[in-house]
Tab-separated table of C-alpha atoms and ligand atoms in Angstrom:
chain	number	residue	atom	x	y	z
A	21	UNK	CA	-75.356	-33.268	61.405
A	22	UNK	CA	-73.914	-29.777	60.926
A	23	UNK	CA	-73.219	-28.178	57.594
A	24	UNK	CA	-71.767	-25.009	56.173
A	25	UNK	CA	-72.186	-23.472	52.727
A	26	UNK	CA	-69.887	-20.547	52.080
A	27	UNK	CA	-68.297	-18.647	49.206
A	28	UNK	CA	-64.633	-19.637	49.035
A	29	UNK	CA	-63.125	-17.200	51.551
A	30	UNK	CA	-60.783	-14.647	50.006
A	31	UNK	CA	-58.781	-14.191	53.193
A	32	UNK	CA	-57.763	-17.621	54.459
A	33	UNK	CA	-54.690	-17.351	56.720
A	34	UNK	CA	-51.441	-18.731	55.369
A	35	UNK	CA	-51.749	-22.569	55.176
A	36	UNK	CA	-48.486	-22.983	57.113
A	37	UNK	CA	-50.314	-21.498	60.136
A	38	UNK	CA	-53.191	-23.969	60.281
A	39	UNK	CA	-52.458	-27.047	58.155
A	40	UNK	CA	-50.593	-29.966	59.736
A	41	UNK	CA	-47.337	-31.109	58.145
A	42	UNK	CA	-49.148	-34.044	56.510
A	43	UNK	CA	-51.814	-31.700	55.105
A	44	UNK	CA	-49.196	-29.230	53.887
A	45	UNK	CA	-47.421	-31.953	51.954
A	46	UNK	CA	-50.720	-32.721	50.138
A	47	UNK	CA	-51.453	-29.028	49.538
A	48	UNK	CA	-48.014	-28.446	48.002
A	49	UNK	CA	-48.575	-31.175	45.421
A	50	UNK	CA	-51.481	-29.511	43.601
A	51	UNK	CA	-50.343	-28.094	40.290
A	52	UNK	CA	-53.505	-26.166	39.401
A	53	UNK	CA	-54.468	-23.045	41.313
A	54	UNK	CA	-58.242	-23.731	41.156
A	55	UNK	CA	-57.845	-27.222	42.639
A	56	UNK	CA	-55.426	-25.974	45.322
A	57	UNK	CA	-57.836	-23.159	46.289
A	58	UNK	CA	-60.878	-25.442	46.417
A	59	UNK	CA	-59.063	-28.105	48.401
A	60	UNK	CA	-57.837	-25.498	50.889
A	61	UNK	CA	-61.275	-23.875	51.213
A	62	UNK	CA	-62.782	-27.302	51.925
A	63	UNK	CA	-60.306	-27.889	54.762
A	64	UNK	CA	-60.941	-24.387	56.109
A	65	UNK	CA	-64.742	-24.820	56.130
A	66	UNK	CA	-64.505	-28.348	57.575
A	67	UNK	CA	-62.187	-27.300	60.398
A	68	UNK	CA	-64.520	-24.411	61.239
A	69	UNK	CA	-67.396	-26.883	61.547
A	70	UNK	CA	-65.357	-29.501	63.408
A	71	UNK	CA	-64.080	-27.013	65.970
A	72	UNK	CA	-67.689	-26.494	67.140
A	73	UNK	CA	-67.619	-30.096	68.381
A	74	UNK	CA	-63.941	-30.753	69.018
A	75	UNK	CA	-62.466	-28.821	71.921
A	76	UNK	CA	-58.834	-29.920	71.479
A	77	UNK	CA	-57.875	-26.953	69.296
A	78	UNK	CA	-57.879	-26.529	65.548
A	79	UNK	CA	-54.138	-27.302	65.350
A	80	UNK	CA	-54.849	-30.843	66.555
A	81	UNK	CA	-57.351	-31.503	63.765
A	82	UNK	CA	-56.363	-32.967	60.424
A	83	UNK	CA	-58.358	-33.879	57.337
A	84	UNK	CA	-56.687	-36.424	55.100
A	85	UNK	CA	-57.994	-38.348	52.122
A	86	UNK	CA	-58.392	-42.128	52.416
A	87	UNK	CA	-57.092	-44.189	49.473
A	88	UNK	CA	-60.609	-44.042	47.920
A	89	UNK	CA	-60.529	-40.208	48.027
A	90	UNK	CA	-63.024	-39.723	50.877
A	91	UNK	CA	-62.002	-37.156	53.493
A	92	UNK	CA	-61.265	-38.532	56.972
A	93	UNK	CA	-60.845	-36.638	60.230
A	94	UNK	CA	-57.883	-37.144	62.568
A	95	UNK	CA	-57.512	-35.662	66.055
A	96	UNK	CA	-54.105	-35.691	67.764
A	97	UNK	CA	-52.856	-37.777	64.820
A	98	UNK	CA	-55.435	-40.568	65.308
A	99	UNK	CA	-58.481	-41.317	63.165
A	100	UNK	CA	-61.496	-39.738	64.869
A	101	UNK	CA	-65.161	-40.831	64.813
A	102	UNK	CA	-66.452	-37.862	62.810
A	103	UNK	CA	-67.914	-38.339	59.383
A	104	UNK	CA	-67.115	-35.539	56.927
A	105	UNK	CA	-68.178	-34.804	53.388
A	106	UNK	CA	-67.086	-31.952	51.093
A	107	UNK	CA	-68.119	-30.451	47.787
A	108	UNK	CA	-66.985	-27.418	45.795
A	109	UNK	CA	-68.642	-25.678	42.879
A	110	UNK	CA	-68.660	-22.288	41.259
A	111	UNK	CA	-66.678	-20.481	43.942
A	112	UNK	CA	-68.603	-22.081	46.828
A	113	UNK	CA	-67.702	-24.821	49.249
A	114	UNK	CA	-70.095	-27.104	51.138
A	115	UNK	CA	-68.955	-29.066	54.197
A	116	UNK	CA	-71.024	-31.457	56.312
A	117	UNK	CA	-69.976	-33.144	59.550
A	118	UNK	CA	-71.730	-35.913	61.444
A	119	UNK	CA	-70.498	-36.289	64.988
A	120	UNK	CA	-72.175	-39.652	65.390
A	121	UNK	CA	-69.776	-41.069	62.824
A	122	UNK	CA	-72.445	-42.515	60.468
A	123	UNK	CA	-71.196	-41.953	56.918
A	124	UNK	CA	-72.677	-38.920	55.209
A	125	UNK	CA	-72.389	-37.460	51.747
A	126	UNK	CA	-72.995	-33.944	50.502
A	127	UNK	CA	-72.958	-32.361	47.085
A	128	UNK	CA	-73.191	-28.890	45.614
A	129	UNK	CA	-74.273	-28.198	42.029
A	130	UNK	CA	-75.235	-25.261	39.845
A	131	UNK	CA	-78.582	-25.294	38.051
A	132	UNK	CA	-77.838	-25.436	34.343
A	133	UNK	CA	-79.202	-27.233	31.316
A	134	UNK	CA	-77.864	-30.751	30.853
A	135	UNK	CA	-77.868	-32.247	27.351
A	136	UNK	CA	-80.186	-35.080	26.296
A	137	UNK	CA	-77.114	-37.297	25.917
A	138	UNK	CA	-76.177	-36.593	29.550
A	139	UNK	CA	-79.712	-37.357	30.762
A	140	UNK	CA	-79.781	-40.622	28.777
A	141	UNK	CA	-76.393	-41.739	30.046
A	142	UNK	CA	-76.643	-40.963	33.735
A	143	UNK	CA	-80.310	-41.410	34.741
A	144	UNK	CA	-82.600	-44.427	35.059
A	145	UNK	CA	-85.408	-44.809	32.512
A	146	UNK	CA	-88.002	-43.664	35.088
A	147	UNK	CA	-85.918	-40.608	35.993
A	148	UNK	CA	-85.471	-39.727	32.304
A	149	UNK	CA	-89.260	-39.807	31.857
A	150	UNK	CA	-89.764	-37.699	34.969
A	151	UNK	CA	-87.262	-35.097	33.707
A	152	UNK	CA	-88.726	-34.967	30.192
A	153	UNK	CA	-92.250	-34.375	31.464
A	154	UNK	CA	-91.266	-31.810	34.112
A	155	UNK	CA	-91.913	-28.068	33.815
A	156	UNK	CA	-88.701	-27.577	35.824
A	157	UNK	CA	-86.579	-30.057	33.888
A	158	UNK	CA	-83.208	-28.344	34.501
A	159	UNK	CA	-83.784	-28.089	38.253
A	160	UNK	CA	-85.127	-31.621	38.499
A	161	UNK	CA	-82.163	-33.083	36.597
A	162	UNK	CA	-79.680	-31.274	38.842
A	163	UNK	CA	-81.470	-32.224	42.065
A	164	UNK	CA	-81.522	-35.892	40.977
A	165	UNK	CA	-77.890	-35.768	39.845
A	166	UNK	CA	-76.757	-34.125	43.079
A	167	UNK	CA	-78.708	-36.624	45.191
A	168	UNK	CA	-76.954	-39.452	43.328
A	169	UNK	CA	-73.551	-37.876	43.942
A	170	UNK	CA	-74.328	-37.503	47.659
A	171	UNK	CA	-75.293	-41.179	47.851
A	172	UNK	CA	-72.122	-42.205	45.972
A	173	UNK	CA	-70.106	-40.271	48.557
A	174	UNK	CA	-71.867	-42.134	51.398
A	175	UNK	CA	-70.928	-45.363	49.604
A	176	UNK	CA	-67.387	-43.969	49.166
A	177	UNK	CA	-67.273	-45.217	45.597
A	178	UNK	CA	-67.856	-41.881	43.886
A	179	UNK	CA	-68.396	-42.337	40.149
A	180	UNK	CA	-66.739	-45.767	40.208
A	181	UNK	CA	-70.397	-46.852	40.564
A	182	UNK	CA	-72.628	-45.663	37.742
A	183	UNK	CA	-75.156	-42.946	38.639
A	184	UNK	CA	-77.896	-44.892	36.887
A	185	UNK	CA	-77.414	-47.685	39.425
A	186	UNK	CA	-78.662	-45.261	42.064
A	187	UNK	CA	-82.416	-44.721	41.917
A	188	UNK	CA	-83.687	-41.517	43.507
A	189	UNK	CA	-87.250	-41.043	44.798
A	190	UNK	CA	-88.054	-37.383	45.457
A	191	UNK	CA	-90.883	-36.858	47.915
A	192	UNK	CA	-91.528	-33.457	46.306
A	193	UNK	CA	-90.131	-32.134	43.043
A	194	UNK	CA	-88.724	-28.650	42.284
A	195	UNK	CA	-92.074	-27.874	40.599
A	196	UNK	CA	-93.724	-27.776	44.004
A	197	UNK	CA	-90.932	-27.249	46.556
A	198	UNK	CA	-87.477	-25.747	46.964
A	199	UNK	CA	-86.406	-28.176	49.663
A	200	UNK	CA	-87.532	-31.628	50.653
A	201	UNK	CA	-86.456	-35.176	51.425
A	202	UNK	CA	-85.540	-38.005	49.110
A	203	UNK	CA	-85.089	-41.729	49.390
A	204	UNK	CA	-82.582	-43.669	47.311
A	205	UNK	CA	-81.751	-47.244	46.416
A	206	UNK	CA	-78.646	-48.876	45.006
A	207	UNK	CA	-80.028	-51.079	42.235
A	208	UNK	CA	-78.456	-54.492	42.577
A	209	UNK	CA	-77.736	-54.610	46.297
A	210	UNK	CA	-81.008	-52.942	47.312
A	211	UNK	CA	-79.108	-50.815	49.837
A	212	UNK	CA	-81.276	-47.874	50.945
A	213	UNK	CA	-80.317	-44.276	51.609
A	214	UNK	CA	-82.174	-41.125	52.476
A	215	UNK	CA	-81.419	-37.490	52.171
A	216	UNK	CA	-82.457	-33.900	51.876
A	217	UNK	CA	-82.186	-31.403	49.036
A	218	UNK	CA	-82.476	-27.662	48.816
A	219	UNK	CA	-82.369	-25.020	46.078
A	220	UNK	CA	-80.630	-21.815	47.091
A	221	UNK	CA	-80.533	-19.283	44.235
A	222	UNK	CA	-78.677	-20.981	41.390
A	223	UNK	CA	-77.257	-23.658	43.691
A	224	UNK	CA	-78.566	-27.066	44.655
A	225	UNK	CA	-77.298	-28.703	47.827
A	226	UNK	CA	-77.950	-32.276	48.868
A	227	UNK	CA	-77.070	-34.475	51.831
A	228	UNK	CA	-77.398	-38.238	52.168
A	229	UNK	CA	-77.019	-40.948	54.813
A	230	UNK	CA	-77.301	-44.711	54.743
A	231	UNK	CA	-80.698	-46.137	55.677
A	232	UNK	CA	-84.247	-45.169	55.047
A	233	UNK	CA	-86.119	-42.347	56.791
A	234	UNK	CA	-83.204	-40.197	57.964
A	235	UNK	CA	-85.346	-37.065	57.396
A	236	UNK	CA	-85.175	-35.793	60.970
A	237	UNK	CA	-81.394	-36.046	61.101
A	238	UNK	CA	-80.735	-33.292	58.568
B	7	COA	C1	-66.511	-38.322	44.645
B	7	COA	C2	-66.669	-37.620	43.300
B	7	COA	C3	-67.978	-38.106	42.643
B	7	COA	C4	-66.780	-36.110	43.570
B	7	COA	O1	-66.573	-35.390	42.402
B	7	COA	P1	-67.137	-33.936	42.075
B	7	COA	O2	-68.610	-33.923	42.101
B	7	COA	O3	-66.480	-33.502	40.848
B	7	COA	O4	-66.554	-33.021	43.210
B	7	COA	P2	-67.145	-32.429	44.564
B	7	COA	O5	-66.524	-31.086	44.693
B	7	COA	O6	-68.617	-32.529	44.707
B	7	COA	O7	-66.515	-33.398	45.649
B	7	COA	C5	-65.134	-33.477	45.804
B	7	COA	C6	-64.868	-34.038	47.171
B	7	COA	O8	-65.414	-35.343	47.255
B	7	COA	C7	-64.701	-36.042	48.261
B	7	COA	N1	-64.437	-37.376	47.746
B	7	COA	C8	-63.542	-37.769	46.819
B	7	COA	N2	-63.601	-39.104	46.633
B	7	COA	C9	-64.568	-39.555	47.478
B	7	COA	C10	-65.076	-40.849	47.772
B	7	COA	N3	-64.615	-41.964	47.168
B	7	COA	N4	-66.063	-40.958	48.686
B	7	COA	C11	-66.545	-39.868	49.332
B	7	COA	N5	-66.084	-38.592	49.100
B	7	COA	C12	-65.109	-38.462	48.182
B	7	COA	C13	-63.412	-35.246	48.543
B	7	COA	O9	-63.548	-34.615	49.803
B	7	COA	C14	-63.399	-34.224	47.435
B	7	COA	O10	-62.858	-32.973	47.794
B	7	COA	P3	-61.315	-32.802	48.231
B	7	COA	O11	-60.531	-33.730	47.350
B	7	COA	O12	-61.036	-31.366	48.001
B	7	COA	O13	-61.254	-33.187	49.683
B	7	COA	C15	-65.485	-37.918	42.354
B	7	COA	O14	-64.319	-37.333	42.881
B	7	COA	C16	-65.234	-39.406	42.179
B	7	COA	O15	-65.994	-40.093	41.521
B	7	COA	N6	-64.199	-39.952	42.793
B	7	COA	C17	-63.932	-41.387	42.778
B	7	COA	C18	-63.376	-41.856	41.456
B	7	COA	C19	-62.020	-41.337	41.259
B	7	COA	O16	-61.142	-41.447	42.060
B	7	COA	N7	-61.840	-40.722	40.133
B	7	COA	C20	-60.563	-40.153	39.828
B	7	COA	C21	-60.669	-39.499	38.518
B	7	COA	S1	-61.090	-40.696	37.313
């Protein structure tokens, strides 16, 4: 898996020069500047990453959303076996590409205090207890939240599945580490996931894949 975390570039070439016609028609539909900029920056970062693996030229690469919202990669107009995940936050964009095609998810968050109501609504009872007794409660809550979002992107459901149906097991917590692995489980189906998290300044980044023990793949 390859990934790229970058501030949203201020000097992206004119979209007409590097977006396909299908991508341009999506780009033109955004009404809000922030959304249009983030969407564009995601495509820019993803194409940069993809062109390390794809030798057919950036103009033959397209990134289009599936009906569920997940980004999919097309080469020469055909769906290609790359798995891509994107996240934007606070002027940054995170892109992750898996050339082996196994679904991946990534997420980018800012460390900030989440309210008690938020913690009660979106975390399992065990996670709530962990957060309340942690000396790094804000960081822990964000790492757990981000890990859940990464898993929900692997599942391609996003928040259509409740975050408290995803149980996260951190192998180390932000009290003792700034990066480590996690395991996750979808309560109900028992489906397992694994991932990796990292704190970088005020940002938390996470990646997830289906299956247990994917540690070495990140
Ligand atoms: C996936 C989701 C959790 C991400 O939300 P977020 O944390 O606010 O945003 P992030 O910046 O981290 O991620 C956004 C990216 O997630 C990706 N994404 C969107 N839906 C996705 C899905 N179902 N599966 C995987 N990835 C998805 C997209 O690449 C999107 O960026 P882009 O539209 O610019 O390409 C959220 O969009 C969601 O729950 N979507 C599904 C439900 C839905 O459609 N809601 C519509 C509003 S109610």
